[in-house]
Amino acid sequence: MPPKTLRAATYARYSTDLQSNASIEDQQRVCQRLITDRGWMLALAYSDAGISGASLMRPGYQRLLEDARNGKVDVVVSEGLDRISRDQEHIAAFYKQMKYLGIPVVTVAEGEISEIHIGLKGTMSALFIKDLAQKTHRGLEGRARKGKSAGGISYGYSVTRAFNADGTPVTGERDIIPEEAAIVARIFREYDAGHSARAIAVRLNEEGIPSPRSNKGSGTWGPSTISGNWKRGTGILNNELYIGRLIWDRLNYAKNPETQRRQSRLNDVEGLVNEAVPHLQIVDDALWQRVKARQAAIREDMNPAGVKGGNTRPENARRPNYLFSGLLVCGCCGASYTLINKTRYGCAGARNKGEAICTNRATIEREVVEDRVLTGLRDSLLHPELIATFVEDYRRAFNAEAAGADAAREKARRDLGQIDKKIRGILAAIEDGMYQPRMKDRMAELEAEKATLQRSLEQSPEPPALRLHPSLSDLYRSKIRNLSSALQDPGLKMEATEALRGLISEIRMVPASDALNGHRIELAGELAGILSLGDAETTKPALFARAGSETVVAGVGFEPTTFRL
């Protein structure tokens, strides 16, 4: 029988928009050359353009992982290990998954990848990213201290398109856009006159005035666009560039290793770059000061934690007040469903931005939403198919752990056999009169290694055969039936709530006059994918076909799984 031709999958990537698609083509070409030389067959090609190798939010990379798990790939080929990832943790996890699946990783630069490559190249890539970040920050700081743009253009300004005397393009300079500057001045005047940010946003939307994010697909004004966050300097009313002051480096960013999302943190005020740029001033100082005074008065009236006494609890600042706070979205416009009074949810887009943006004025009680979602989850999770999946995943997880333990014991036995062989060799040499003083030290080392391996084998006995208790499925049913009570138990509420919210990306509220409470409710996210296993008309997704599978990143190119409750 002729040997099987390996199905190769190539992966190519470049990091920034300053590079071109030719980079992808060049990488694919050298990978194709390697595949041809090895006698393999190019089966699939994956690529990501303009996405950092430190991020997992890459659609091409995610498709490669998914197809590898589904058995569509026999070998992964790339130009270099740093094309797959520049993050030590991510590249190690990728290699570990491929090794588990029996798929070798081969690069043009390093050849077939081993643990040594993962350690050395992963460290080099991590140092490269750190050094690049430091140099980039240094360069941006230099531009900011010259009064130039260090990234991003505020509403009311445009990039200067001009050339220096030597013919080189002007960089970092901005021009005022008169039409947008007039809107900025209008917002400040109306706010100073007593209008709320919400009322101003509604009028701007009704008049069809493009918002600061129009070129990014949003095209609507909201209260946060105008009032923003005064501490972070966000929002039209807090941008000091409008009074001719360039403030830079307010925030630093760190990636959460669990969610892989960047989180911003405020820098110390003393370290900020603060430069005068009077030629960019749009709002006069007196108007600015009146607006700041009104904002301060409103904050005082709202009495946030710590303003008028009481203990500030930063750790509670972003904790959701209710079970599904922040997860509900309008099925018409995509805006958040928020509490419009003490008991009812409604579309924030319709309320804050006006009917020009969304006409959904339907409302629903908070307790009704929570009851419908939890009841629907309980009934759906009790589907026989899901119970069978639970039992099967338990069995697979147990066997996988046992297989790992068996492999470790087998390796210890092999190493013990090698040590015994070496000891016998030294003893035979001594009997033949070939004794050397260093043999004594070597014998001591071997005996110590032998004792360590023997203790390891004694402390890790053979695992018992897996015997599933007949009431295992009943245990699953009882846990699901007690879902609501677990979410109310003070000892379990926080952990159970966070676990449930972590599996849901959003809950879509679709207004419908013929539906219960005037709404259809659709669940989106991982939990929706799990629930779909119990649907008789749904083929079991490969993602959830075995325990321990990877989480799908809902990034570019992905649509979260939905499930209607």
Coordinates of C-alpha atoms in Angstrom, one line a residue:
M1 CA 0.0 0.0 0.0
P2 CA 1.6 3.4 -1.0
P3 CA 2.3 5.9 1.8
K4 CA -0.4 8.4 2.4
T5 CA 0.2 11.9 1.0
L6 CA 0.1 14.4 3.9
R7 CA -2.4 17.2 3.6
A8 CA -0.6 20.4 4.4
A9 CA -2.2 23.6 5.7
T10 CA -0.2 26.9 5.4
Y11 CA -0.6 29.9 7.7
A12 CA 0.6 33.4 6.8
R13 CA 0.3 36.7 8.7
Y14 CA 1.5 40.3 8.7
S15 CA 1.0 42.7 11.6
T16 CA 0.2 46.2 10.4
D17 CA -1.7 48.0 7.6
L18 CA 1.7 49.6 6.6
Q19 CA 2.5 46.2 5.1
S20 CA 0.7 44.8 2.0
N21 CA -1.0 41.7 0.9
A22 CA 2.1 40.9 -1.1
S23 CA 3.6 39.8 2.3
I24 CA 0.9 37.1 2.5
E25 CA 1.6 36.0 -1.1
D26 CA 5.3 35.9 -0.4
Q27 CA 4.9 33.7 2.7
Q28 CA 2.5 31.4 0.9
R29 CA 4.9 31.0 -2.0
V30 CA 7.8 29.9 0.2
C31 CA 5.5 27.5 2.1
Q32 CA 4.3 26.0 -1.2
R33 CA 7.9 25.4 -2.2
L34 CA 8.6 23.5 1.1
I35 CA 5.4 21.5 0.6
T36 CA 6.4 20.5 -2.9
D37 CA 9.9 19.5 -1.8
R38 CA 8.5 17.3 0.9
G39 CA 6.1 15.6 -1.4
W40 CA 3.0 16.8 0.5
M41 CA -0.3 18.2 -0.9
L42 CA -1.5 21.7 -0.2
A43 CA -5.0 21.2 1.2
L44 CA -5.8 24.5 2.9
A45 CA -4.4 28.0 3.2
Y46 CA -5.0 30.4 6.1
S47 CA -4.0 34.0 6.5
D48 CA -4.6 37.1 8.7
A49 CA -3.7 40.6 7.4
G50 CA -2.9 43.5 9.6
I51 CA -3.4 41.6 12.9
S52 CA -0.7 41.4 15.6
G53 CA 0.8 38.0 16.4
A54 CA 0.2 38.7 20.1
S55 CA -3.5 38.4 19.6
L56 CA -5.7 35.3 19.4
M57 CA -8.5 37.3 17.8
R58 CA -7.5 36.2 14.3
P59 CA -10.2 34.6 12.1
G60 CA -7.6 32.7 10.0
Y61 CA -5.8 31.4 13.0
Q62 CA -9.1 30.3 14.6
R63 CA -10.2 28.5 11.4
L64 CA -6.9 26.7 11.3
L65 CA -7.4 25.4 14.9
E66 CA -11.0 24.3 14.1
D67 CA -10.1 22.4 10.9
A68 CA -7.1 20.8 12.7
R69 CA -9.4 19.5 15.4
N70 CA -11.8 18.2 12.7
G71 CA -9.1 16.1 11.1
K72 CA -8.8 18.2 7.9
V73 CA -5.0 18.8 8.4
D74 CA -2.0 16.4 8.6
V75 CA 0.8 19.0 8.9
V76 CA 0.9 22.8 9.5
V77 CA 3.4 24.8 7.5
S78 CA 4.4 28.5 8.0
E79 CA 7.3 30.7 7.1
G80 CA 8.4 31.1 10.7
L81 CA 7.2 30.4 14.2
D82 CA 6.6 34.1 14.8
R83 CA 4.0 34.1 12.0
I84 CA 1.8 31.8 14.0
S85 CA 2.2 33.8 17.2
R86 CA 4.5 36.1 19.1
D87 CA 3.0 35.3 22.5
Q88 CA 4.9 32.7 24.5
E89 CA 1.8 31.3 26.1
H90 CA -0.2 31.2 22.8
I91 CA 2.6 29.5 20.8
A92 CA 3.1 26.9 23.5
A93 CA -0.6 26.2 23.6
F94 CA -0.8 25.9 19.8
Y95 CA 2.2 23.5 19.7
K96 CA 0.7 21.5 22.6
Q97 CA -2.7 21.2 20.7
M98 CA -1.0 20.2 17.5
K99 CA 1.1 17.6 19.2
Y100 CA -1.9 16.2 20.9
L101 CA -3.7 15.9 17.6
G102 CA -0.6 14.3 16.0
I103 CA 0.0 17.2 13.6
P104 CA 3.6 18.2 13.1
V105 CA 4.4 22.0 12.8
V106 CA 7.0 22.7 10.1
T107 CA 8.4 26.2 9.3
V108 CA 10.7 27.3 6.4
A109 CA 13.0 29.1 8.9
E110 CA 13.3 26.5 11.7
G111 CA 12.3 23.2 10.2
E112 CA 10.1 20.8 12.2
I113 CA 9.2 22.5 15.5
S114 CA 10.2 21.0 18.8
E115 CA 10.0 22.0 22.5
I116 CA 13.4 23.7 22.1
H117 CA 12.0 26.0 19.4
I118 CA 9.0 26.8 21.5
G119 CA 11.1 27.9 24.4
L120 CA 13.8 29.9 22.5
K121 CA 11.7 31.4 19.8
G122 CA 8.8 32.1 22.2
T123 CA 11.2 34.1 24.5
M124 CA 12.7 36.0 21.5
S125 CA 9.3 36.9 20.2
A126 CA 8.1 38.1 23.6
L127 CA 11.2 40.2 24.0
F128 CA 10.7 41.6 20.5
I129 CA 7.1 42.7 21.3
K130 CA 8.2 44.3 24.6
D131 CA 11.1 46.2 22.9
L132 CA 8.8 47.3 20.0
A133 CA 6.2 48.6 22.5
Q134 CA 8.9 50.6 24.4
K135 CA 10.3 52.1 21.2
T136 CA 6.9 52.9 19.8
H137 CA 5.9 54.6 23.1
R138 CA 9.1 56.6 23.1
G139 CA 8.5 57.8 19.5
L140 CA 4.9 58.7 20.2
E141 CA 5.9 60.7 23.3
G142 CA 8.4 62.6 21.2
R143 CA 5.7 63.6 18.7
A144 CA 3.3 64.6 21.5
R145 CA 5.9 66.8 23.1
K146 CA 6.2 68.7 19.8
G147 CA 2.5 69.3 19.8
K148 CA 1.9 66.8 17.1
S149 CA -0.7 64.0 16.8
A150 CA 0.5 60.8 18.5
G151 CA -2.3 58.7 17.0
G152 CA -6.0 59.2 16.4
I153 CA -7.7 62.3 15.2
S154 CA -10.4 64.0 17.4
Y155 CA -13.7 65.1 16.0
G156 CA -13.3 68.6 14.4
Y157 CA -9.8 68.0 13.0
S158 CA -8.2 66.4 9.9
V159 CA -4.8 65.2 9.0
T160 CA -2.7 67.9 7.4
R161 CA -2.0 67.0 3.7
A162 CA 1.1 69.0 2.8
F163 CA 4.8 68.7 2.0
N164 CA 7.9 70.2 3.7
A165 CA 10.4 72.4 1.8
D166 CA 12.6 69.3 1.1
G167 CA 9.6 67.4 -0.5
T168 CA 8.9 65.1 2.4
P169 CA 5.3 64.8 3.6
V170 CA 4.2 66.6 6.8
T171 CA 3.4 64.2 9.6
G172 CA 1.5 64.6 12.9
E173 CA 0.0 68.0 12.0
R174 CA -3.8 68.7 12.1
D175 CA -6.1 71.1 10.5
I176 CA -9.5 72.3 11.9
I177 CA -12.5 71.3 9.9
P178 CA -14.8 74.3 10.1
E179 CA -18.1 72.4 9.8
E180 CA -17.2 70.0 12.6
A181 CA -15.7 72.8 14.7
A182 CA -19.1 74.5 14.5
I183 CA -20.8 71.4 15.9
V184 CA -18.3 71.2 18.7
A185 CA -18.9 74.8 19.7
R186 CA -22.7 74.2 19.4
I187 CA -22.5 71.2 21.8
F188 CA -20.6 73.3 24.4
R189 CA -23.1 76.2 24.1
E190 CA -26.1 74.0 24.4
Y191 CA -24.7 72.1 27.4
D192 CA -23.8 75.4 29.0
A193 CA -27.4 76.5 28.4
G194 CA -28.7 73.6 30.5
H195 CA -29.5 70.9 27.8
S196 CA -28.5 67.4 28.7
A197 CA -26.1 65.3 26.7
R198 CA -29.0 62.9 25.8
A199 CA -31.1 65.8 24.5
I200 CA -28.3 67.2 22.4
A201 CA -27.5 63.7 21.0
V202 CA -31.2 63.2 20.0
R203 CA -31.3 66.5 18.1
L204 CA -28.0 65.9 16.3
N205 CA -29.4 62.5 15.1
E206 CA -32.7 64.0 14.1
E207 CA -30.8 66.5 12.0
G208 CA -28.7 63.8 10.4
I209 CA -25.4 65.3 11.5
P210 CA -22.6 62.7 11.1
S211 CA -21.1 61.6 14.4
P212 CA -17.4 61.1 15.2
R213 CA -17.7 57.4 14.4
S214 CA -19.5 57.8 11.1
N215 CA -16.5 56.6 9.1
K216 CA -16.4 53.4 11.2
G217 CA -20.0 52.4 10.6
S218 CA -21.8 53.7 13.7
G219 CA -23.0 57.1 12.4
T220 CA -25.1 58.0 15.5
W221 CA -24.6 60.3 18.4
G222 CA -25.1 59.1 22.0
P223 CA -24.9 60.7 25.4
S224 CA -21.5 59.0 26.0
T225 CA -20.1 60.5 22.8
I226 CA -20.8 64.0 24.3
S227 CA -20.3 63.6 28.0
G228 CA -17.8 60.7 28.0
N229 CA -15.6 60.0 31.1
W230 CA -14.2 63.2 32.7
K231 CA -11.4 61.3 34.4
R232 CA -10.2 59.7 31.2
G233 CA -10.7 62.8 29.1
T234 CA -13.1 61.1 26.7
G235 CA -16.2 62.6 25.1
I236 CA -16.6 66.0 23.3
L237 CA -17.0 67.9 26.6
N238 CA -13.8 66.6 28.1
N239 CA -11.4 66.9 25.2
E240 CA -8.8 69.6 26.2
L241 CA -7.6 69.8 22.6
Y242 CA -10.7 72.1 22.0
I243 CA -9.1 74.7 24.3
G244 CA -5.6 74.3 22.7
R245 CA -4.1 71.8 25.2
L246 CA -2.7 68.5 24.0
I247 CA -2.9 65.9 26.8
W248 CA -1.2 62.5 26.0
D249 CA -0.6 59.2 27.8
R250 CA -3.6 59.3 30.0
L251 CA -4.0 55.5 29.8
N252 CA -1.9 52.4 29.7
Y253 CA -3.2 49.0 28.5
A254 CA -2.7 45.5 29.7
K255 CA -4.2 42.3 28.3
N256 CA -6.2 40.1 30.6
P257 CA -4.7 36.6 30.2
E258 CA -8.1 35.0 30.8
T259 CA -10.3 37.0 28.4
Q260 CA -7.5 38.1 26.0
R261 CA -9.1 41.6 26.1
R262 CA -7.1 44.7 26.7
Q263 CA -8.0 46.7 29.7
S264 CA -7.2 50.4 30.2
R265 CA -5.8 51.9 33.4
L266 CA -5.3 55.5 34.3
N267 CA -1.7 56.8 34.5
D268 CA -0.5 59.2 37.1
V269 CA -1.3 62.8 36.3
E270 CA 2.3 63.9 37.0
G271 CA 3.6 61.8 34.1
L272 CA 1.2 63.1 31.4
V273 CA 2.4 65.0 28.4
N274 CA 0.7 68.5 28.5
E275 CA 1.6 70.8 25.6
A276 CA 0.0 74.0 24.4
V277 CA -1.3 74.0 20.8
P278 CA -3.2 77.3 20.6
H279 CA -3.7 77.0 16.8
L280 CA -6.0 74.1 17.4
Q281 CA -8.3 75.9 19.9
I282 CA -12.1 75.7 19.0
V283 CA -13.8 76.6 22.3
D284 CA -13.0 79.7 24.4
D285 CA -11.6 79.3 27.9
A286 CA -14.6 80.9 29.6
L287 CA -17.1 78.6 28.0
W288 CA -14.9 75.6 28.9
Q289 CA -14.8 76.6 32.5
R290 CA -18.6 77.0 32.7
V291 CA -19.1 73.5 31.2
K292 CA -16.6 72.1 33.7
A293 CA -18.5 73.8 36.6
R294 CA -21.8 72.3 35.5
Q295 CA -20.3 68.8 35.1
A296 CA -18.9 69.0 38.6
A297 CA -22.3 70.2 40.0
I298 CA -24.1 67.3 38.3
R299 CA -21.5 64.8 39.7
E300 CA -22.0 66.3 43.2
D301 CA -25.8 65.9 42.9
M302 CA -25.5 62.3 41.8
N303 CA -23.3 61.6 44.9
P304 CA -21.1 58.8 43.5
A305 CA -19.3 56.7 46.1
G306 CA -16.8 58.7 48.1
V307 CA -18.0 62.2 47.1
K308 CA -20.1 62.9 50.2
G309 CA -18.6 60.3 52.5
G310 CA -18.9 56.5 52.6
N311 CA -16.4 53.9 51.7
T312 CA -15.3 53.7 48.1
R313 CA -15.3 50.1 46.8
P314 CA -13.3 50.0 43.5
E315 CA -13.6 46.2 43.3
N316 CA -17.4 46.6 43.0
A317 CA -17.3 49.4 40.3
R318 CA -18.1 47.1 37.4
R319 CA -19.9 44.3 39.1
P320 CA -23.4 43.8 37.4
N321 CA -26.3 44.8 39.6
Y322 CA -28.6 42.1 38.2
L323 CA -28.1 38.7 36.7
F324 CA -28.1 39.8 33.1
S325 CA -27.0 43.4 33.4
G326 CA -25.0 44.5 30.3
L327 CA -25.9 41.4 28.3
L328 CA -29.3 42.5 26.9
V329 CA -29.3 44.1 23.5
C330 CA -32.1 45.4 21.2
G331 CA -32.9 43.1 18.4
C332 CA -33.7 46.1 16.1
C333 CA -30.7 48.4 16.5
G334 CA -28.2 46.5 18.6
A335 CA -28.1 49.1 21.4
S336 CA -28.2 47.9 25.0
Y337 CA -31.4 47.1 26.8
T338 CA -31.1 49.1 30.1
L339 CA -33.4 49.8 33.0
I340 CA -35.5 52.8 32.1
N341 CA -37.0 52.7 35.6
K342 CA -36.6 50.6 38.7
T343 CA -38.3 47.5 37.2
R344 CA -38.4 47.6 33.4
Y345 CA -35.9 47.1 30.6
G346 CA -36.0 49.1 27.4
C347 CA -33.9 50.0 24.3
A348 CA -31.3 52.6 25.2
G349 CA -30.9 53.5 21.6
A350 CA -34.5 54.6 21.2
R351 CA -34.5 56.4 24.6
N352 CA -31.1 58.2 24.3
K353 CA -30.8 58.7 20.5
G354 CA -34.3 59.2 19.4
E355 CA -36.7 57.5 16.8
A356 CA -34.3 58.5 14.0
I357 CA -32.1 55.7 15.3
C358 CA -34.5 53.1 16.7
T359 CA -38.3 52.9 16.9
N360 CA -38.4 50.1 19.5
R361 CA -40.3 51.5 22.5
A362 CA -41.3 48.1 23.9
T363 CA -40.4 47.5 27.6
I364 CA -40.3 44.3 29.7
E365 CA -39.9 43.7 33.4
R366 CA -36.5 42.7 34.7
E367 CA -37.8 39.7 36.7
V368 CA -39.8 38.5 33.7
V369 CA -36.6 38.4 31.6
E370 CA -34.6 36.6 34.2
D371 CA -37.4 34.1 34.8
R372 CA -37.9 33.4 31.1
V373 CA -34.2 32.9 30.4
L374 CA -33.6 30.7 33.5
T375 CA -36.7 28.6 32.8
G376 CA -35.7 28.2 29.2
L377 CA -32.2 27.2 30.1
R378 CA -33.4 24.7 32.7
D379 CA -35.8 23.0 30.3
S380 CA -33.3 23.0 27.4
L381 CA -30.4 21.7 29.5
L382 CA -32.6 18.7 30.6
H383 CA -32.8 17.4 27.0
P384 CA -31.8 13.7 26.8
E385 CA -29.1 14.5 24.2
L386 CA -27.4 16.9 26.5
I387 CA -27.5 14.5 29.4
A388 CA -25.9 11.8 27.2
T389 CA -23.2 14.4 26.2
F390 CA -22.5 15.2 29.9
V391 CA -22.0 11.5 30.7
E392 CA -19.8 10.9 27.6
D393 CA -17.7 14.0 28.3
Y394 CA -17.2 12.9 31.9
R395 CA -15.9 9.5 30.6
R396 CA -13.6 11.1 28.1
A397 CA -12.2 13.5 30.5
F398 CA -11.5 10.7 33.0
N399 CA -9.8 8.5 30.3
A400 CA -7.7 11.5 29.1
E401 CA -6.4 12.1 32.6
A402 CA -5.8 8.4 33.1
A403 CA -3.9 8.2 29.7
G404 CA -1.7 11.0 30.8
A405 CA -0.9 9.3 34.1
D406 CA -0.2 6.0 32.2
A407 CA 2.2 7.7 29.9
A408 CA 4.1 9.2 32.8
R409 CA 4.3 5.8 34.5
E410 CA 5.5 4.1 31.3
K411 CA 8.2 6.7 30.9
A412 CA 9.3 6.2 34.5
R413 CA 9.5 2.5 33.9
R414 CA 11.6 3.0 30.7
D415 CA 14.0 5.4 32.5
L416 CA 14.3 2.9 35.3
G417 CA 15.2 0.1 32.9
Q418 CA 17.9 2.4 31.3
I419 CA 19.4 3.2 34.7
D420 CA 19.6 -0.5 35.6
K421 CA 21.3 -1.2 32.3
K422 CA 23.9 1.5 33.0
I423 CA 24.5 0.2 36.6
R424 CA 25.1 -3.4 35.2
G425 CA 27.5 -2.0 32.7
I426 CA 29.6 -0.2 35.3
L427 CA 29.6 -3.4 37.5
A428 CA 30.7 -5.5 34.6
A429 CA 33.5 -3.1 33.8
I430 CA 34.7 -3.2 37.4
E431 CA 34.7 -7.0 37.4
D432 CA 36.9 -6.9 34.2
G433 CA 39.4 -4.8 36.0
M434 CA 38.5 -1.5 34.3
Y435 CA 37.8 0.4 37.6
Q436 CA 38.2 4.2 37.5
P437 CA 37.7 6.5 40.6
R438 CA 35.0 8.5 38.9
M439 CA 32.9 5.3 38.5
K440 CA 32.0 5.6 42.2
D441 CA 30.5 9.0 41.8
R442 CA 28.6 7.9 38.7
M443 CA 27.2 4.9 40.6
A444 CA 26.0 7.1 43.4
E445 CA 24.2 9.4 40.9
L446 CA 22.5 6.4 39.1
E447 CA 21.4 4.9 42.5
A448 CA 19.9 8.3 43.5
E449 CA 18.0 8.5 40.2
K450 CA 16.8 5.0 40.6
A451 CA 15.5 5.6 44.1
T452 CA 13.6 8.7 42.8
L453 CA 12.0 6.8 40.0
Q454 CA 11.0 4.0 42.3
R455 CA 9.4 6.4 44.7
S456 CA 7.5 8.0 41.9
L457 CA 6.1 4.7 40.7
E458 CA 5.1 3.7 44.2
Q459 CA 3.3 7.0 44.8
S460 CA 1.3 6.8 41.5
P461 CA -0.4 3.4 41.4
E462 CA -2.4 2.1 38.5
P463 CA -5.7 4.1 38.1
P464 CA -8.8 2.1 38.7
A465 CA -11.0 1.3 35.8
L466 CA -13.7 3.9 35.1
R467 CA -17.1 2.7 36.4
L468 CA -19.8 5.3 35.9
H469 CA -22.2 5.4 38.8
P470 CA -25.8 4.6 37.7
S471 CA -27.1 7.8 39.2
L472 CA -24.6 10.1 37.4
S473 CA -27.3 11.3 35.0
D474 CA -29.7 11.8 37.9
L475 CA -27.0 14.0 39.5
Y476 CA -26.8 16.1 36.3
R477 CA -30.6 16.5 36.3
S478 CA -30.7 17.6 40.0
K479 CA -28.0 20.2 39.4
I480 CA -29.8 21.7 36.4
R481 CA -33.2 21.7 38.3
N482 CA -31.5 23.7 41.1
L483 CA -30.1 26.3 38.7
S484 CA -32.3 29.1 39.9
S485 CA -31.7 28.3 43.6
A486 CA -28.0 28.1 43.0
L487 CA -28.1 31.6 41.5
Q488 CA -29.8 32.9 44.7
D489 CA -27.7 31.0 47.3
P490 CA -25.5 33.7 48.9
G491 CA -22.6 31.2 49.1
L492 CA -22.8 30.3 45.4
K493 CA -24.5 33.4 43.8
M494 CA -21.3 35.3 42.8
E495 CA -19.5 32.3 41.4
A496 CA -22.5 30.8 39.7
T497 CA -23.6 34.1 38.2
E498 CA -20.1 34.8 36.8
A499 CA -19.9 31.3 35.3
L500 CA -23.3 31.7 33.6
R501 CA -22.5 35.2 32.3
G502 CA -19.1 33.9 31.0
L503 CA -21.0 31.5 28.6
I504 CA -23.3 34.2 27.2
S505 CA -22.2 36.9 24.9
E506 CA -25.6 38.6 24.6
I507 CA -29.3 38.2 25.0
R508 CA -31.2 39.7 22.1
M509 CA -34.6 41.2 22.9
V510 CA -36.7 41.1 19.7
P511 CA -40.0 43.1 20.0
A512 CA -43.0 41.1 18.7
S513 CA -46.6 41.9 19.4
D514 CA -47.6 38.2 19.2
A515 CA -44.9 37.0 21.6
L516 CA -45.1 36.5 25.3
N517 CA -44.5 39.8 27.2
G518 CA -44.2 41.5 23.7
H519 CA -40.7 40.0 23.2
R520 CA -38.9 37.1 21.6
I521 CA -35.7 36.3 23.5
E522 CA -32.6 34.9 21.7
L523 CA -29.5 33.7 23.5
A524 CA -26.1 34.2 21.8
G525 CA -22.7 32.8 22.7
E526 CA -21.1 29.5 23.9
L527 CA -24.1 28.4 26.0
A528 CA -26.3 28.8 22.9
G529 CA -23.9 26.4 21.1
I530 CA -24.2 23.9 23.9
L531 CA -28.0 24.1 24.0
S532 CA -28.1 23.4 20.2
L533 CA -26.7 19.9 21.0
G534 CA -30.2 19.1 22.3
D535 CA -31.9 20.2 19.1
A536 CA -33.1 17.2 17.2
E537 CA -32.6 19.1 13.9
T538 CA -29.1 20.2 14.7
T539 CA -26.0 18.2 13.8
K540 CA -23.6 18.1 16.7
P541 CA -21.0 20.9 16.3
A542 CA -17.4 19.8 16.2
L543 CA -16.5 22.5 18.7
F544 CA -18.5 20.8 21.5
A545 CA -17.8 17.2 20.4
R546 CA -15.3 16.5 23.1
A547 CA -14.4 17.7 26.6
G548 CA -11.8 20.4 26.9
S549 CA -12.2 21.9 23.4
E550 CA -11.1 25.5 22.8
T551 CA -13.3 28.5 23.2
V552 CA -14.3 30.2 19.9
V553 CA -13.2 33.8 19.9
A554 CA -16.1 36.0 18.8
G555 CA -13.9 38.3 16.8
V556 CA -13.7 39.4 13.2
G557 CA -15.3 36.8 10.9
F558 CA -17.3 35.0 13.6
E559 CA -21.0 35.2 14.3
P560 CA -21.9 33.9 17.8
T561 CA -24.2 30.8 17.9
T562 CA -27.8 31.8 18.7
F563 CA -30.5 29.8 20.5
R564 CA -34.1 30.9 20.9
L565 CA -35.6 30.4 24.4

